[in-house]
Structures are given as structure tokens and as C-alpha cells.
XYZ file of C-alpha atoms in Angstrom:
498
model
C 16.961 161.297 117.935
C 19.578 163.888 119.383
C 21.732 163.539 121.875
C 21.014 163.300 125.622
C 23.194 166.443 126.493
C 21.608 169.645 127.560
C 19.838 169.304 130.236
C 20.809 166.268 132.741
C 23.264 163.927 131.193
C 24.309 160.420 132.448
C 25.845 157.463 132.286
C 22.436 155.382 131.324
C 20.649 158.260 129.338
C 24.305 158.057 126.945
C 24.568 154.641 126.734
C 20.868 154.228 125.673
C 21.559 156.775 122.899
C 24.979 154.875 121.585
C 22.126 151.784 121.582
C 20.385 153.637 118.580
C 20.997 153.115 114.973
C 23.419 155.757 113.294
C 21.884 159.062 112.409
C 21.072 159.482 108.573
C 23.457 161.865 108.203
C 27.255 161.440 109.205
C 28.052 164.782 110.081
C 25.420 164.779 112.168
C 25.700 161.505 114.090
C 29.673 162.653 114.643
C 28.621 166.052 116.126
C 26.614 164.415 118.373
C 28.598 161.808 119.671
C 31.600 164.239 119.887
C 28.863 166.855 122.286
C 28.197 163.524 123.924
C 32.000 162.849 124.894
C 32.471 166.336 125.830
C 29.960 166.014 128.364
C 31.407 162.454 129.506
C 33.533 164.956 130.825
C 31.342 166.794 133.393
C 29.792 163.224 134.911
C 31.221 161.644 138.043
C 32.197 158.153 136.843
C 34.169 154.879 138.014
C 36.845 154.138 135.595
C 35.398 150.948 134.289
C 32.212 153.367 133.771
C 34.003 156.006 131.729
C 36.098 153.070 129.686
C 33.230 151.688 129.103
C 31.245 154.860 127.438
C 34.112 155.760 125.743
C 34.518 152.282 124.026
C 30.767 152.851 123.129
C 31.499 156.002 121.548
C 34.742 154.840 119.374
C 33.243 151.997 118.013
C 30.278 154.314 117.087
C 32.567 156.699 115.631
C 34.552 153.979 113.076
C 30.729 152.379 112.081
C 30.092 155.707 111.099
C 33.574 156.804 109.756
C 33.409 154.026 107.523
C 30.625 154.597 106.046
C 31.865 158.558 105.613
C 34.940 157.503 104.247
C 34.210 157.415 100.787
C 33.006 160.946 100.804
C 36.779 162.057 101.430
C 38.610 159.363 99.399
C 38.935 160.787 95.817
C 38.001 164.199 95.824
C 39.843 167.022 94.116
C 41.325 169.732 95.915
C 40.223 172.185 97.717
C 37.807 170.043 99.279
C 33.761 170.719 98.802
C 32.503 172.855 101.939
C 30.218 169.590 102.906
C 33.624 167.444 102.774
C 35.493 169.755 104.557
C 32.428 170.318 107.484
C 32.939 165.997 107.697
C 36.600 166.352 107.199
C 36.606 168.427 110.463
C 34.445 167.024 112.598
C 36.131 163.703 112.600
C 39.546 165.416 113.363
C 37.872 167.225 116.291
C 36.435 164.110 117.449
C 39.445 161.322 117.202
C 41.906 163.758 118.905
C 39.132 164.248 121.308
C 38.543 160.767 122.071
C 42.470 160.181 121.674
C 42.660 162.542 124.710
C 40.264 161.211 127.106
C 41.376 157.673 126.516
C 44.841 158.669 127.319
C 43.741 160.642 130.584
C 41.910 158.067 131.826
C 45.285 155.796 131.480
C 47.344 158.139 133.347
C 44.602 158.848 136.183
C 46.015 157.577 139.525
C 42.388 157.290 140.550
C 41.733 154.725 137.509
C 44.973 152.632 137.137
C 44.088 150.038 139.886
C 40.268 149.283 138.563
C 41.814 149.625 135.119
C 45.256 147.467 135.526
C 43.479 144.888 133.325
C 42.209 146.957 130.350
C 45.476 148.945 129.941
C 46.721 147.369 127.128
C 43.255 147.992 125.416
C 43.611 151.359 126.298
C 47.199 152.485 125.289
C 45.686 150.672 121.784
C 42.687 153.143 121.948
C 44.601 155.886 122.080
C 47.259 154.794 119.294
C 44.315 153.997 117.006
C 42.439 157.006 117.152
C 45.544 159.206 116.804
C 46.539 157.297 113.785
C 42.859 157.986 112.411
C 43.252 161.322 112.703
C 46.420 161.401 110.824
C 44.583 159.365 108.320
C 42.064 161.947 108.247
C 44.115 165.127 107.902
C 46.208 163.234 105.203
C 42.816 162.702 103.362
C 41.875 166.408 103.669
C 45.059 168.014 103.197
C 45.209 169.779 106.125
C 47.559 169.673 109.490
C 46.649 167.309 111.685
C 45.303 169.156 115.269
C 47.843 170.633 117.729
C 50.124 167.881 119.417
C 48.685 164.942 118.150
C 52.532 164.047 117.135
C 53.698 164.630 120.453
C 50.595 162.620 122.021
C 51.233 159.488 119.400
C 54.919 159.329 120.539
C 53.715 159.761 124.587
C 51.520 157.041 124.259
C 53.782 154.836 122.434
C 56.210 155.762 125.174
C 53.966 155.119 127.693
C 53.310 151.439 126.245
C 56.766 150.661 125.870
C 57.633 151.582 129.460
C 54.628 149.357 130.759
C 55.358 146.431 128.505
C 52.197 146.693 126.229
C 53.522 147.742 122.996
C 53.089 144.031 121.463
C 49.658 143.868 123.748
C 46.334 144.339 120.946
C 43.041 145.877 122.512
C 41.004 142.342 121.636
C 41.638 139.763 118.684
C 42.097 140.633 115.571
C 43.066 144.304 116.004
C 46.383 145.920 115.483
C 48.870 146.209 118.632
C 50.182 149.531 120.180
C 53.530 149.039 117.796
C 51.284 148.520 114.721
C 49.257 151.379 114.991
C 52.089 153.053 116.033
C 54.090 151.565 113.026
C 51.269 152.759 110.427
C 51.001 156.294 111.909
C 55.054 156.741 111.396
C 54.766 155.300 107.465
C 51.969 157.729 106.724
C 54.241 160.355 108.714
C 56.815 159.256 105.956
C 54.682 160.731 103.230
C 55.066 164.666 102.581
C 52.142 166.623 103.279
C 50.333 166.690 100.700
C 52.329 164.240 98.036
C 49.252 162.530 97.297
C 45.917 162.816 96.151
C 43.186 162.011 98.232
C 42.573 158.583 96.146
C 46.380 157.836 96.376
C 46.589 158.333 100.277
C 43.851 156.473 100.992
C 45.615 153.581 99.002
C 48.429 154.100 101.246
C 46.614 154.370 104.649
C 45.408 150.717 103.602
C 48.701 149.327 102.532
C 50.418 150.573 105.392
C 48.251 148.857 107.567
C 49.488 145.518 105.969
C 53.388 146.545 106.185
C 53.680 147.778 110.192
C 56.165 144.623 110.551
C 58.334 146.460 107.950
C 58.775 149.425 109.141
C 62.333 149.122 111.426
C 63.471 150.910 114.339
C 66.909 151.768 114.824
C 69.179 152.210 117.973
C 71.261 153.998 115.271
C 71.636 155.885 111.916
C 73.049 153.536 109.526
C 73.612 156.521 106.809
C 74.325 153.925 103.913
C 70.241 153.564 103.910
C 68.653 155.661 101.620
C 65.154 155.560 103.455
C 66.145 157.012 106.780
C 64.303 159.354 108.997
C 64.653 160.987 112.873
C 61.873 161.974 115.265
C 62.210 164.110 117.766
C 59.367 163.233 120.246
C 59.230 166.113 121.753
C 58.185 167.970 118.736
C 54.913 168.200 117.217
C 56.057 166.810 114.126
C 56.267 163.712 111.383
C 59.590 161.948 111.151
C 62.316 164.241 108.773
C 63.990 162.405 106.055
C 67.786 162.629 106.790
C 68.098 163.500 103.150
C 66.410 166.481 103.708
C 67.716 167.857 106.831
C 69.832 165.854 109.738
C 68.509 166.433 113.214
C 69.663 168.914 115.503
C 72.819 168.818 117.155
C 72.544 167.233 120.806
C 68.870 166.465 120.310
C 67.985 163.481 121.485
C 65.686 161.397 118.448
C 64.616 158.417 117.279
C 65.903 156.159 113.935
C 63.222 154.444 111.670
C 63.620 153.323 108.003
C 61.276 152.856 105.387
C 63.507 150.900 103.078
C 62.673 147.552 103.688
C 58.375 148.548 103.461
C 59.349 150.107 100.594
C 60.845 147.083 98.983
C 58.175 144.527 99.981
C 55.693 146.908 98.496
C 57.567 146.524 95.191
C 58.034 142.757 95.237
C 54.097 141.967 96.172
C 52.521 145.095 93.857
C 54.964 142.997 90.964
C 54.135 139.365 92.063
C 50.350 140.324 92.087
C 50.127 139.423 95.880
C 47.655 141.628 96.398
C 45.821 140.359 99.482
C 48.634 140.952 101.296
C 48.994 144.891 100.608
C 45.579 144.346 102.401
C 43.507 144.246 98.844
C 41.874 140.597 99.166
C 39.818 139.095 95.577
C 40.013 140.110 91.978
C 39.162 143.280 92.121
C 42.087 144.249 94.854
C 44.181 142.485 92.414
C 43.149 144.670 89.567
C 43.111 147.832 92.002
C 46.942 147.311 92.588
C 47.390 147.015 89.043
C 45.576 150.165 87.904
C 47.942 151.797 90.706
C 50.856 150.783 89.721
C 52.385 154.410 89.349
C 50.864 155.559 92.541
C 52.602 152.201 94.513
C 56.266 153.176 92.262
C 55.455 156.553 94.198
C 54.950 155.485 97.486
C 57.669 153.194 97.533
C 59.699 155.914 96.642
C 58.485 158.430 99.480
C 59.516 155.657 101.964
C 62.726 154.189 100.554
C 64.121 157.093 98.625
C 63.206 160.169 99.736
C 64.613 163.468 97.491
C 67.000 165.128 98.068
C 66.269 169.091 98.343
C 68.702 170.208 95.440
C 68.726 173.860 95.537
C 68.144 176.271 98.847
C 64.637 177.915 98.419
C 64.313 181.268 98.626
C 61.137 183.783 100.413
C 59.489 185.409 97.586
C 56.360 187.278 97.692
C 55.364 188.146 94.007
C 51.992 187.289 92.131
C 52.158 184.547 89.052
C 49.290 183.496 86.735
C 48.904 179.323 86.559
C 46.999 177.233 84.269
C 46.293 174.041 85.792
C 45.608 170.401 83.691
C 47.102 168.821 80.972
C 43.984 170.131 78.611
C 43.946 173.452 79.789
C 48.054 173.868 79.422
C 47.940 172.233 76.068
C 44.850 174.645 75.043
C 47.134 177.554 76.119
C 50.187 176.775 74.758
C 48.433 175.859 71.158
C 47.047 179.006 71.095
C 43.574 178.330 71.239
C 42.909 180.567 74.601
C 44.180 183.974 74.835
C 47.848 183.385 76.044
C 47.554 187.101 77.875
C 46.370 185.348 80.890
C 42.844 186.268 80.375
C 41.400 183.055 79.416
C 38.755 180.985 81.912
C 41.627 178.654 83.417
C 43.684 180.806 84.290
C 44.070 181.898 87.775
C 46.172 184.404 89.890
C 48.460 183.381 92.754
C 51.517 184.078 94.815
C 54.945 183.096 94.581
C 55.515 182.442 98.445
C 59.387 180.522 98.042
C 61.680 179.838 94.926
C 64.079 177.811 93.933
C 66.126 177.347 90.372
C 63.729 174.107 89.711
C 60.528 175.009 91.520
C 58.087 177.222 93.434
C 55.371 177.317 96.437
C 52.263 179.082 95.402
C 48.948 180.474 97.338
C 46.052 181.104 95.358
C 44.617 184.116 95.400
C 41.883 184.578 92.896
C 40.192 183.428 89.810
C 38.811 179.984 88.866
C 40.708 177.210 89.913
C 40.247 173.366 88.148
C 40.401 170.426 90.505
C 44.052 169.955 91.467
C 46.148 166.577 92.654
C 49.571 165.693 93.034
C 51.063 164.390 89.821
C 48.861 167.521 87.406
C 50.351 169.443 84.629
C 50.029 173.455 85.394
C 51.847 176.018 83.186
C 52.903 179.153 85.360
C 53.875 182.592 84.178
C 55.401 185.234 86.374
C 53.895 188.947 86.870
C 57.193 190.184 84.854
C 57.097 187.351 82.529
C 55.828 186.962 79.176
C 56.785 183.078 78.796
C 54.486 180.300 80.205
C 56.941 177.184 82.239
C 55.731 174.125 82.550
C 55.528 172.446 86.118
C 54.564 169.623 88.115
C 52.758 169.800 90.842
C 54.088 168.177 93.538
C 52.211 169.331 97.123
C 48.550 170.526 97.386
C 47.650 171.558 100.752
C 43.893 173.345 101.619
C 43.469 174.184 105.386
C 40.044 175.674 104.480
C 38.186 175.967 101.184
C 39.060 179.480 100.260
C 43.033 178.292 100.519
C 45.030 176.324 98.850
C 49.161 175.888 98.460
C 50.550 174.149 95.744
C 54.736 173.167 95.464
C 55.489 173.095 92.061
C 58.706 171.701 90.270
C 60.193 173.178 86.984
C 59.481 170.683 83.879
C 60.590 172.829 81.346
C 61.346 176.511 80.861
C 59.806 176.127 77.886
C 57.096 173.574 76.024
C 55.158 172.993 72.935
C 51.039 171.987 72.474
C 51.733 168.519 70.338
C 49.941 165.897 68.960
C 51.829 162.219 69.593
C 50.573 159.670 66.927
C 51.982 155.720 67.110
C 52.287 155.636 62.878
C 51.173 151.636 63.194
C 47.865 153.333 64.311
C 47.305 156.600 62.445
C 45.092 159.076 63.507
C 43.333 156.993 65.685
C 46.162 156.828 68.490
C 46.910 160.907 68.479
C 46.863 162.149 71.558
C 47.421 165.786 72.930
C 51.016 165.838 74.174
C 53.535 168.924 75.761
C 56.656 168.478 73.876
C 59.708 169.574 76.168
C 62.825 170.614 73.863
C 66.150 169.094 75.121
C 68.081 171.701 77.821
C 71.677 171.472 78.028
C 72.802 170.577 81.623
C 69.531 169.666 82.598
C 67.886 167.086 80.221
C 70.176 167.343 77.030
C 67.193 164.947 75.362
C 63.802 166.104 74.490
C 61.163 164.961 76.953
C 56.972 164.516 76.086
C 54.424 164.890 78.583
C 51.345 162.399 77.656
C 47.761 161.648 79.459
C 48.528 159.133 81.752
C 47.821 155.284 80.140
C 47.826 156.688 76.379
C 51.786 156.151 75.650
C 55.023 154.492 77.306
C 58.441 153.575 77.074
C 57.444 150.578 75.217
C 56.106 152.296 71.619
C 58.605 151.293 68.898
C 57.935 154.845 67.094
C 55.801 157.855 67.118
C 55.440 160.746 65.022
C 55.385 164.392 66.904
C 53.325 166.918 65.529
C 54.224 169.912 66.679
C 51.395 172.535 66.313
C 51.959 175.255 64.598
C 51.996 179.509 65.361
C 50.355 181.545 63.115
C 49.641 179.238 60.613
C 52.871 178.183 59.876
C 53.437 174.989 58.446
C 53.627 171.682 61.215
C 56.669 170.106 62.064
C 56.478 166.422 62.421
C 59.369 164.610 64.754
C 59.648 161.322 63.949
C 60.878 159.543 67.331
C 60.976 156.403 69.980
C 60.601 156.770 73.450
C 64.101 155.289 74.965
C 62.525 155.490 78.989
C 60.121 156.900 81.279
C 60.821 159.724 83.305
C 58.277 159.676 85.677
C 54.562 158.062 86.390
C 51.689 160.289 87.749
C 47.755 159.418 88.458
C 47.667 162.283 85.626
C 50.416 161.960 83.143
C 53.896 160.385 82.371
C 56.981 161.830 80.907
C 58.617 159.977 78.400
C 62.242 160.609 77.225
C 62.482 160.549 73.574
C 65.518 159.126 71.957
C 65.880 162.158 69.202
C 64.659 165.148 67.358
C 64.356 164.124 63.623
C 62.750 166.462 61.731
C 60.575 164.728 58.856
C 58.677 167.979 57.564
């Protein structure tokens, strides 16, 4: 059944259409009920008329956003072209919503019929922006134009009018909460997480709003502080990164204390309230244990940016995955560049520990937040070992990765726990020790095959050109860092046993 737009829409002939089951397909339904608000637009309508058609329409849109949601929730980047077509409609259509809600608050012909549904309707609005952050943190891609500058207008506006603590009916969120949750998803760097790892943290921050605090003040000796400047359409800035400008007039919030009660209740096991209720959210928060360490971290402790970056506009060949790096380094692809996984991009800024990269051609693997990639430049002939720590894709022919510097150079190992034998050896990147950087030697493991905790392990360090294998015999003494991909273990020594 399409929708009843073309020729002679009304009130009656839209709300008969909202009484029919979802279309099959979710694109679909959401392209129609977005044509469907548009031409709410052109009708002449009492403002308990128009509420009530665009209450209709949102609660149409989340029974079919739900079901849509999985399609978006753990998908490599760049997104698939039918992801991306969803992806994009839904943005369109919560900012759209977002909007008309919000005019029809701040109609003077409206606000007398409406005085008692204006706490409903500042929530509306609130929810529908946050959505569409939720949405464009999901895809990778910028949220639409001023939906920062809306979410802080309508918060404003709900403040001023005494309905920030007012929720649109029981059981939903208030105008602070959703307000709350859109600022801690505003805490997490563009692109930081994978798409299964942000929608982990669009749940969790739904059960931590009352943590996030507001300040009349900086108090600098927090470590998870961040401004907002309303008036830009922008997330909050973590003061570790750069301090607001002078005589501009912003807004304090912290993270640390969210960031904390994730820690305790992912530890205790409390995971019904991080919003993960039975067994199986029990076991979900402990299979994400890395990915809650991470998020706690993007709220609380925000990095510092150690070295100024630097415009740069030269091309670089990357090699992206743990396999695929390893494959290289061992010499079992041409290490020319010419192999099937490796791909040619542009170094867009630098730094001494990192990069920012645009693709440009050649085959690209699936890429999160968290992969191994190994990157050579043009006037290079040695393959680095990175990080990835950003993936953004506005469309599916681009896509940006930041990158951090593991080590300037690595080795294609084989880690083997000697209690074990052969049956525990696992491809590893063996990172020598670098004076003034990480005087230690560092391996880079699948994530979930190795930690901190393994007594000994034997190194086998493949060999070039047939030489003969050396074999490190070692002990992890701590771990570096956790990723959905990999972790990095520091290794106590270097012995050489052959």
C-alpha cells in the first residue's frame, strides 16, 4: 500500500495509512512515511491535529527502526550500498521529524491548544535528535546540518520552561535524559568505534544519563572534562584536546563519574543495569569487556593529542588485518605492494606517531576501529605497523581512516604457550623494543588467543630467505592495549634460545 501523497492528502487519508501494518521492506516503509511528513507540511491543521499525526508517524518510525536496526549494528566499513540507502533515510527522516516537532513547539498559533502536551513535545524532539546521532554514529557519517545546535535549543528551550525533568508518558526517558545520552555518545570520537561497539554504547548510555554531570564550572583536576559551545554545530571538545575559545561563552559536562560506574557494574557482573537484562546480557558484557575498558576510557580519560599534526598530501600503500599484515611481512605476498590486499591511499595529515588516510583505490578488507594495517609510504621501502584508530565513510566510495604508529618496524611470528605445543601457536607481529618509545619488545596477538596472564611463551620469529628461525623464549609482564581485533602484550625480554 503506498502512501496517500500525490494527489489530495489529508489528515484522515494519513492517519488511515499509519493504521496499516509496516511495509515489507524498511527502506521502503521509511521513505514513505518521511514523503508523508513532508506533506504534513502543506495541510491546514489544528495543533492537536498536527501533534497528533506526527506522534503517529514517530512511533511508526521506531517500530520500524527497530526492526532495521540490526541491519546497521555490526557491519564492516564502508557500509554495503543497501545499508547505507537505510542508513540515510532514517537520518533524513529523524532530523525531519526532529524539526517539525520543534516548530510546532515554538508556533505562537499552537502553544495555547498545546500548553498541556509541551513537555511531550520538547521530549519528541530530544529523542529523535538523539536517534539520529545514534544513527550517524552507526554509519560513520556526520550527523545532518545543525542537529547539534537544534539538540542544545531544545534542551534550552526545556530548561527555560521547566520541563527538562518532565518525560513524554511513563516509562520513557525525560528531556535531560535524552539530552544526557546524546552528550555521552557526543563524548565518543567520530568514528572510535565499530558499528557493533557503538551500538553497545548507544544502549549503555541510555542506562547511565544520571551520571553524566553538569558543571557551573571547569574543575581542571578531572580528567574527563569537556565544553560545548551551543552555538556551534558541534559534539562537546575534550579539554584535553583543545580548551574553548577565549570569551566564548560554553557549557561544563564530565564523563568521569559514567565512566567509573561503567567499570564497577561491567566488573561486578551487574549487567541489567548497563541496560543488558538475563544471561545472555550478562555474557554480552563479558565478551565486551575490551570494548567497555574502551568506552570508559573515551569518557573518563580522553587522550591527549601528543604531537601537532601536520597537512600532507602524498599517496601510501596499506595492508589492512592482522592476516593480511602478517602474510606480508612473512613474505608470503609480494612485499612490492602488488599483492591482492594491498590498497592505495592518501596521506591527508601527519604526525611523529600517526597519520589520516583517504582511500583511493584498490581492494579494501572490512575495516573497524581496533584493526592491524601495515602502511608504506610512496618514498618508502619499509612497511610500519599501525592501529587504526578512526574509520569514517560519508558514502560508499569513501572512506578515512586515523591511524597511530605501533612500530616503525615488525616481524610475522608465531607465539606458542610451551605447556601446549603446537597446538596453541598463533600468528603474532613481534614489535622489537624502541629506545624512548617502548624500550621493551611488544607482540601483537588475535584478540582472545593470549594475555598478560601466560607464564611463558616461545616466539618464533619467521625467517627471510630461508634462514634459520629464531625462537624468543619470553613472559608477557602486561597488556598494552585491548581491541575487538587484537591485544598488545608487553613482553618482559628478548632471550634468544636458537
Amino acid at each position: 500500500m503506498s502512501a496517500p501523497l500525490a494527489d489530495a492528502p489529508s489528515l484522515a487519508a494519513t492517519l488511515e495509512w499509519l493504521s496499516q501494518p509496516p511495509l515489507p521492506d524498511a527502506a521502503a516503509d521509511l521513505a514513505a512515511l518521511d514523503q508523508l511528513r513532508t506533506a504534513l507540511r502543506t495541510l491546514a491543521l489544528t495543533g492537536q491535529e498536527r501533534l497528533q499525526a506526527l506522534n503517529r508517524i514517530a512511533a511508526r518510525t521506531f517500530v520500524t527502526l527497530n526492526h532495521a536496526l540490526p541491519q546497521l549494528s555490526d557491519l564492516p566499513l564502508p557500509l554495503p550500498r543497501k545499508s547505507r540507502a537505510l542508513a540515510r533515510i532514517l537520518l533524513d527522516l529523524s532530523a525531519g521529524l526532529a524539526e517539525d516537532f520543534r516548530a510546532l513547539a515554538t508556533s505562537p498559533d499552537a502553544a495555547a491548544q498545546l500548553a498541556p502536551q509541551r513537555a511531550q513535545i520538547c521530549q519528541r524532539t530530544l529523542l529523535l535528535l538523539r536517534t539520529h546521532l545514534e544513527i550517524a554514529g552507526l554509519a560513520a557519517t556526520p550527523p545532518s546540518h545543525d542537529v547539534w545546535t537544534n539538540l542544545h535549543a531544545a534542551y534550552d528551550a526545556a530548561e527555560r520552561e521547566g520541563l527538562a525533568d518532565s518525560a513524554g508518558s511513563r516509562g520513557e526517558h525525560t528531556a535531560r535524559q535524552e539530552y544526557a545520552q546524546a552528550l555521552l555518545l557526543g563524548l565518543i570520537p567520530a568514528g572510535a568505534l565499530s558499528t557493533s561497539a557503538f551500538a553497545l554504547a548507544c544502549r549503555i548510555s541510555g542506562a547511565l544519563t544520571e551520571q553524566l554531570e553538569f558543571l557551573p564550572s571547569p574543575d581542571e583536576r578531572r580528567r574527563g572534562l569537556f565544553w560545548i559551545d551551543p552555538s556551534r554545530d558541534a559534539p562537546p571538545v575534550a579539554l584535553t584536546r583543545r580548551p574553548p575559545p577565549p570569551e566564548t561563552p560554553v557549557r561544563w559536562v564530565a564523563g568521569d563519574r559514567a565512566a567509573r560506574r561503567l567499570i564497577q557494574l561491567s566488573a561486578s557482573g551487574q549487567a541489567a543495569q548497563l541496560g543488558f537484562a538475563g544471561a545472555n546480557g550478562t555474557l554480552l558484557v563479558q565478551q565486551n569487556q575490551p570494548t567497555l575498558e574502551q568506552l570508559a576510557g573515551l569518557w573518563g580519560s580522553p587522550s591527549k593529542r601528543r604531537f601537532p599534526r601536520r597537512r600532507q598530501n602524498y599517496r601510501a600503500q596499506l595492508c589492512i588485518g592482522l592476516p593480511a599484515t602478517w602474510a606480508l611481512l612473512a613474505g608470503k605476498v609480494p612485499a612490492d605492494g602488488s599483492g591482492e590486499h594491498v590498497s592505495n591511499w592518501m596521506i591527508t595529515n601527519e604526525s611523529p606517531d600517526g597519520y589520516a588516510a583517504m582511500h583511493l583505490s584498490g581492494r579494501t578488507e572490512p575495516v573497524r576501529p581496533g584493526e592491524v594495517v601495515a602502511i608504506k609510504g610512496e618514498k618508502s621501502h619499509r612497511w610500519d605497523v599501525a592501529l587504526v584508530r578512526w574509520v569514517i565513510s560519508e558514502n560508499p566510495e569513501h572512506l578515512e581512516l586515523g591511524l597511530q604508529l605501533a612500530a616503525p618496524r615488525a616481524l610475522a611470528s608465531r607465539a606458542i604457550d610451551p605447556k601446549l605445543g603446537r597446538s596453541s601457536e598463533t600468528p603474532a607481529l613481534f614489535l622489537p623494543g624502541v629506545p624512548g618509545l617502548r624500550p621493551m619488545p611488544a607482540l601483537i596477538v588475535p584478540a582472545g588467543t593470549l594475555d598478560e596472564t601466560s607464564q611463558r611463551l616461545m616466539v618464533v620469529l619467521e625467517p627471510a630467505d630461508n634462514a634459520k628461525a629464531d625462537i624468543l623464549e619470553t613472559r608477557p609482564s602486561s597488556r598494552l592495549e585491548s581491541t575487538p581485533a587484537v591485544t598488545v602484550l608487553q613482553l618482559a625480554g628478548d632471550d634468544r634460545a636458537a
